[in-house]
mmCIF file of C-alpha atoms in Angstrom:
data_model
loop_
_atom_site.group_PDB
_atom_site.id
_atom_site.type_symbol
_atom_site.label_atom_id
_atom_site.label_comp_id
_atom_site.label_asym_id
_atom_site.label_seq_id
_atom_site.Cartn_x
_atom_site.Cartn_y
_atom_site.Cartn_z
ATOM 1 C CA UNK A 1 0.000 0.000 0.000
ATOM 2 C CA UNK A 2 1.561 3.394 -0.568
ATOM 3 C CA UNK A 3 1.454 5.510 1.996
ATOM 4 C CA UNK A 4 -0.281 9.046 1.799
ATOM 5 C CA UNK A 5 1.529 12.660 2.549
ATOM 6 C CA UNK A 6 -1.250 14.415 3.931
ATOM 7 C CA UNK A 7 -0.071 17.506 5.603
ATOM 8 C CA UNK A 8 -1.375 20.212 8.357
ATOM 9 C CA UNK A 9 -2.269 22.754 5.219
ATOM 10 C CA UNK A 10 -4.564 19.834 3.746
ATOM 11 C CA UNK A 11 -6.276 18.503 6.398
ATOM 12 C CA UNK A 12 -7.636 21.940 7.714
ATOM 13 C CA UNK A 13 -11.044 23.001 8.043
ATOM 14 C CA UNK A 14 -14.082 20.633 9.317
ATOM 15 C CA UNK A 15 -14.726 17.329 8.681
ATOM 16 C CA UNK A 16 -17.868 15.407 9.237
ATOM 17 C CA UNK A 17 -17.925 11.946 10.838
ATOM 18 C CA UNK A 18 -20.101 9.889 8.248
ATOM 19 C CA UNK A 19 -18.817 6.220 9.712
ATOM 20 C CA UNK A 20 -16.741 4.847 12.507
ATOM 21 C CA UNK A 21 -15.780 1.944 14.232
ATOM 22 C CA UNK A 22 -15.451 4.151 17.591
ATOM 23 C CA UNK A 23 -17.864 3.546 20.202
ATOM 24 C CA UNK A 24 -18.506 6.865 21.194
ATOM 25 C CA UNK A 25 -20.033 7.873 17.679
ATOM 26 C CA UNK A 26 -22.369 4.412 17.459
ATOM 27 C CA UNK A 27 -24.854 5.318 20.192
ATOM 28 C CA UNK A 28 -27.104 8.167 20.513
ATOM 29 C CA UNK A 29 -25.689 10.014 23.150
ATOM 30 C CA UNK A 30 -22.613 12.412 20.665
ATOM 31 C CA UNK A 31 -24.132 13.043 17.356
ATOM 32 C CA UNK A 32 -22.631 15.495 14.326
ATOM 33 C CA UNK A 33 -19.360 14.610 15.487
ATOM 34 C CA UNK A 34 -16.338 16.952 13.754
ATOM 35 C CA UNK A 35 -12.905 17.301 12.991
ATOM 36 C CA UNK A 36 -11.622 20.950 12.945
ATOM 37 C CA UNK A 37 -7.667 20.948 11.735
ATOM 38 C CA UNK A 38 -5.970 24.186 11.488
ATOM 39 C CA UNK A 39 -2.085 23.906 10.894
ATOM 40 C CA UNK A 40 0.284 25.930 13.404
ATOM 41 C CA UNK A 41 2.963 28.603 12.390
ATOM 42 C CA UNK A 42 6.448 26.896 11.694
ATOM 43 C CA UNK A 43 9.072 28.725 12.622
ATOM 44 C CA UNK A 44 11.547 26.083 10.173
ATOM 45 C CA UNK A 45 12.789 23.960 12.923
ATOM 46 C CA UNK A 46 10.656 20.955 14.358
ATOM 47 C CA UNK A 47 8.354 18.999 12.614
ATOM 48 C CA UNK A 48 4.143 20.268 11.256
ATOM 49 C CA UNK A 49 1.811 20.681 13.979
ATOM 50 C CA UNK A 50 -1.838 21.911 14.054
ATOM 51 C CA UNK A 51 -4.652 22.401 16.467
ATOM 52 C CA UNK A 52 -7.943 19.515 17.012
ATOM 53 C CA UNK A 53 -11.181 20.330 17.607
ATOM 54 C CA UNK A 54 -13.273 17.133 18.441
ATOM 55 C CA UNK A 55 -17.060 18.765 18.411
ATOM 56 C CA UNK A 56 -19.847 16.671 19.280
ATOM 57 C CA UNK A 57 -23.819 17.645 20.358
ATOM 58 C CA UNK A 58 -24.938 15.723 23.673
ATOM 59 C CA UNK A 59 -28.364 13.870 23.933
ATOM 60 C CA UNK A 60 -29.901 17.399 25.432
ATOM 61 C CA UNK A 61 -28.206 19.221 22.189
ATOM 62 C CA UNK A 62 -24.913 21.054 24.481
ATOM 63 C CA UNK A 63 -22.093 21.262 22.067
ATOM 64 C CA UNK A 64 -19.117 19.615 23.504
ATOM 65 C CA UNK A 65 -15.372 20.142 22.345
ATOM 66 C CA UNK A 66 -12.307 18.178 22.741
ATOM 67 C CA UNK A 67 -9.155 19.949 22.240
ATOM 68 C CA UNK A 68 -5.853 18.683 21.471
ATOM 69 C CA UNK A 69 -2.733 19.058 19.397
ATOM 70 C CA UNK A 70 -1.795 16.852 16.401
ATOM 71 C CA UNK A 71 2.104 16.675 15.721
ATOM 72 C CA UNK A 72 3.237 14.954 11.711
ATOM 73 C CA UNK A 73 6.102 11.806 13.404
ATOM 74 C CA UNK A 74 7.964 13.125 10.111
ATOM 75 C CA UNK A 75 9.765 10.120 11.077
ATOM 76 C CA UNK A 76 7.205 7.578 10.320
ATOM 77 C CA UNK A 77 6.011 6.527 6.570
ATOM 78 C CA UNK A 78 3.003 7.658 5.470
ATOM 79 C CA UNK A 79 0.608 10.704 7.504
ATOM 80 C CA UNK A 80 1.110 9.554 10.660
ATOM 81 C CA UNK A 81 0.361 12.072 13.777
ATOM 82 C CA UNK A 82 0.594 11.737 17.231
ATOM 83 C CA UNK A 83 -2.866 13.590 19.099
ATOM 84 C CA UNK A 84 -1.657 15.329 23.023
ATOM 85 C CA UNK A 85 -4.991 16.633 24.671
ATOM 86 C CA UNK A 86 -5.179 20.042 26.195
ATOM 87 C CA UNK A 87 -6.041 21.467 29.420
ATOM 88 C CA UNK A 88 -7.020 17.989 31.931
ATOM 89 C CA UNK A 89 -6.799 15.628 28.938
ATOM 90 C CA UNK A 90 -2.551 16.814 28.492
ATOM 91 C CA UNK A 91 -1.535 13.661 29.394
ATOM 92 C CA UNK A 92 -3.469 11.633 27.102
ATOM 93 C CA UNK A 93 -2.008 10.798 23.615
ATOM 94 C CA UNK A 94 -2.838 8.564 20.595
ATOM 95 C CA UNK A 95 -1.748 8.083 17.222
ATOM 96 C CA UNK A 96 -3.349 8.411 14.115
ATOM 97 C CA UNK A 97 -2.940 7.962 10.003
ATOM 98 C CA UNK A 98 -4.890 8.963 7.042
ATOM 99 C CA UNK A 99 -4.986 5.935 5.054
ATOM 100 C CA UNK A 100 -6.902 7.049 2.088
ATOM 101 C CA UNK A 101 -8.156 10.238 0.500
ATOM 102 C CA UNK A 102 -10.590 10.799 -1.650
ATOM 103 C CA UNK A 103 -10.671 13.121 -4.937
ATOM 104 C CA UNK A 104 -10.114 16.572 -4.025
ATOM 105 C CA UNK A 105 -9.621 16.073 -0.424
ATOM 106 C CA UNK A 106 -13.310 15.623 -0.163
ATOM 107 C CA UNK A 107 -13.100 12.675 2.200
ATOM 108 C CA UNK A 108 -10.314 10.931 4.190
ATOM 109 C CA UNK A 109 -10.185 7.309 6.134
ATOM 110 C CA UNK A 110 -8.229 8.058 9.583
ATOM 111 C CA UNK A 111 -7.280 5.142 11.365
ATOM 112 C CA UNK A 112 -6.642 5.493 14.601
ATOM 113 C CA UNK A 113 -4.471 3.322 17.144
ATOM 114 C CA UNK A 114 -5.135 2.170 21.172
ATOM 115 C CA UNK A 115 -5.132 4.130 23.318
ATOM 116 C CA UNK A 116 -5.124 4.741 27.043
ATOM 117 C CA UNK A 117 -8.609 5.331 27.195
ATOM 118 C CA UNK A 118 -10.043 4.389 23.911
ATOM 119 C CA UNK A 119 -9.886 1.398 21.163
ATOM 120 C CA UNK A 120 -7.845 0.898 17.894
ATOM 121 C CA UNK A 121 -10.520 1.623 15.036
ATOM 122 C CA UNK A 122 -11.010 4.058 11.975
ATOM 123 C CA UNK A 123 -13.495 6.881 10.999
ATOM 124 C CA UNK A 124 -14.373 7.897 7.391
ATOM 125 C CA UNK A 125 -14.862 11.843 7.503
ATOM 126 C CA UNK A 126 -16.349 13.992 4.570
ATOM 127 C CA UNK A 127 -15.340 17.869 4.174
ATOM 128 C CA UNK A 128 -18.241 20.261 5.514
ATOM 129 C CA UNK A 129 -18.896 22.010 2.195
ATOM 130 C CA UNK A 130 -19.052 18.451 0.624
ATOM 131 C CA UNK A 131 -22.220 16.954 2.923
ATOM 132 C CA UNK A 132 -24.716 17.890 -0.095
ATOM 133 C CA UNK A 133 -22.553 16.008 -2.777
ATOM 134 C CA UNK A 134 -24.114 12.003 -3.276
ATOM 135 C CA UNK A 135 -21.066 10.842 -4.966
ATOM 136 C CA UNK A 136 -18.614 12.088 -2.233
ATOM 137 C CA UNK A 137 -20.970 10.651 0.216
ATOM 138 C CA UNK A 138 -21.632 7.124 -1.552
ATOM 139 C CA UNK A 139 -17.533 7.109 -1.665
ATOM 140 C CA UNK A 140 -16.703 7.589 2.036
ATOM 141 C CA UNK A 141 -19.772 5.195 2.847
ATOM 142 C CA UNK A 142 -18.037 2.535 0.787
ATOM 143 C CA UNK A 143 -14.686 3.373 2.132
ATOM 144 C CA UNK A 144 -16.516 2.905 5.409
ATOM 145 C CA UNK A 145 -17.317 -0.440 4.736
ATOM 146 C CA UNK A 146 -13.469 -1.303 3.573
ATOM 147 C CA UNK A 147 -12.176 -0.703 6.655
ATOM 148 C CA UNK A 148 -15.147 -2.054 8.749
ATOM 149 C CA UNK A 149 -16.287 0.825 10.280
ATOM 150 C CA UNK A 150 -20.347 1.868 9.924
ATOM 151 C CA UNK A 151 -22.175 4.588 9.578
ATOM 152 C CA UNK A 152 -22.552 6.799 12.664
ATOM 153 C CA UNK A 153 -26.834 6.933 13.406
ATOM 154 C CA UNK A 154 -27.004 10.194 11.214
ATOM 155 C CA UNK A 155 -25.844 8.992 7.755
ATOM 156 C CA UNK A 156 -27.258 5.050 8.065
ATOM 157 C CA UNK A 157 -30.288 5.907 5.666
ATOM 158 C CA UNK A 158 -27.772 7.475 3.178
#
C-alpha cells in the first residue's frame, strides 16, 4: 500500500464523521461529530503541527469540544500524527494515520491506534462544504465499509 503525505495545510477546516468503528459515535448520546484541523505557524525547525477540535452535540443538544494538538512523526512513513490533549486531557495521547483520501480532499479514512482510554478503530470523515454532494458521500460510505467501520446513526439511511 503506498502511503499518503497528507499535511497540516490539507487537512484543515471541518470534517464530518459519516462512519466509525469508535464507540462513542455508534450510540445516541454524541451526534454530528467533527474534525476541525488548522495547521500551526512553523518557525523552520521541528516537525508540522496543528490544532484539534473534536465537536460533538450531547443527547440534550450542548455542544461539547475536545481539544488537542496533532504533531506529523515526520519520522514515520506515510501521515502519521501523534494527538496530546489540552487542558485535563494533556496527558493523554494517541496516534493516528490517514490511510486514504478521496478526490479533491473531499473525504479521508483516519485510522486510529489504542489508546489509554479508547480502542484501535477508523473513521471515514467527509469535508463540511461536501455533505450535499451524493457521490462524495456514496464514496466515504463505501470506504466505510473497507475498513469495517459503519455509519454513525445520522448517515445510516444514506
Amino acid at each position: 500500500m503506498d502511503r499518503l503525505d497528507i499535511t497540516p495545510d490539507r487537512l484543515a477546516g471541518t470534517w464530518h464523521i459519516v462512519c466509525s468503528s469508535f464507540p462513542l459515535w455508534q450510540g445516541d448520546r454524541r451526534t454530528g461529530a467533527t474534525f476541525t484541523y488548522a495547521p500551526l505557524t512553523r518557525d523552520g525547525t521541528g516537525p508540522p503541527r496543528m490544532t484539534d477540535d473534536v465537536a460533538y452535540r450531547t443527547r440534550s443538544g450542548r455542544q461539547r469540544h475536545i481539544l488537542g494538538v496533532d504533531t506529523r512523526l515526520t519520522k514515520r512513513p506515510g501521515s502519521v500524527y501523534r494527538w496530546r490533549g489540552r487542558g485535563v486531557l494533556a496527558a493523554l495521547t494517541s496516534e493516528w494515520e490517514v490511510r486514504e483520501m478521496g478526490a479533491d480532499d473531499a473525504w479521508a479514512v483516519i485510522v486510529f491506534s489504542k489508546s489509554l482510554v479508547t480502542p484501535a478503530g477508523a473513521d471515514v470523515v467527509v469535508r463540511a462544504d461536501r455533505l450535499a454532494d451524493s457521490e462524495v458521500i456514496g464514496e466515504a460510505l463505501a470506504a466505510g465499509v473497507r475498513h469495517e467501520a459503519p455509519p454513525v446513526p445520522e448517515w445510516r439511511s444514506a
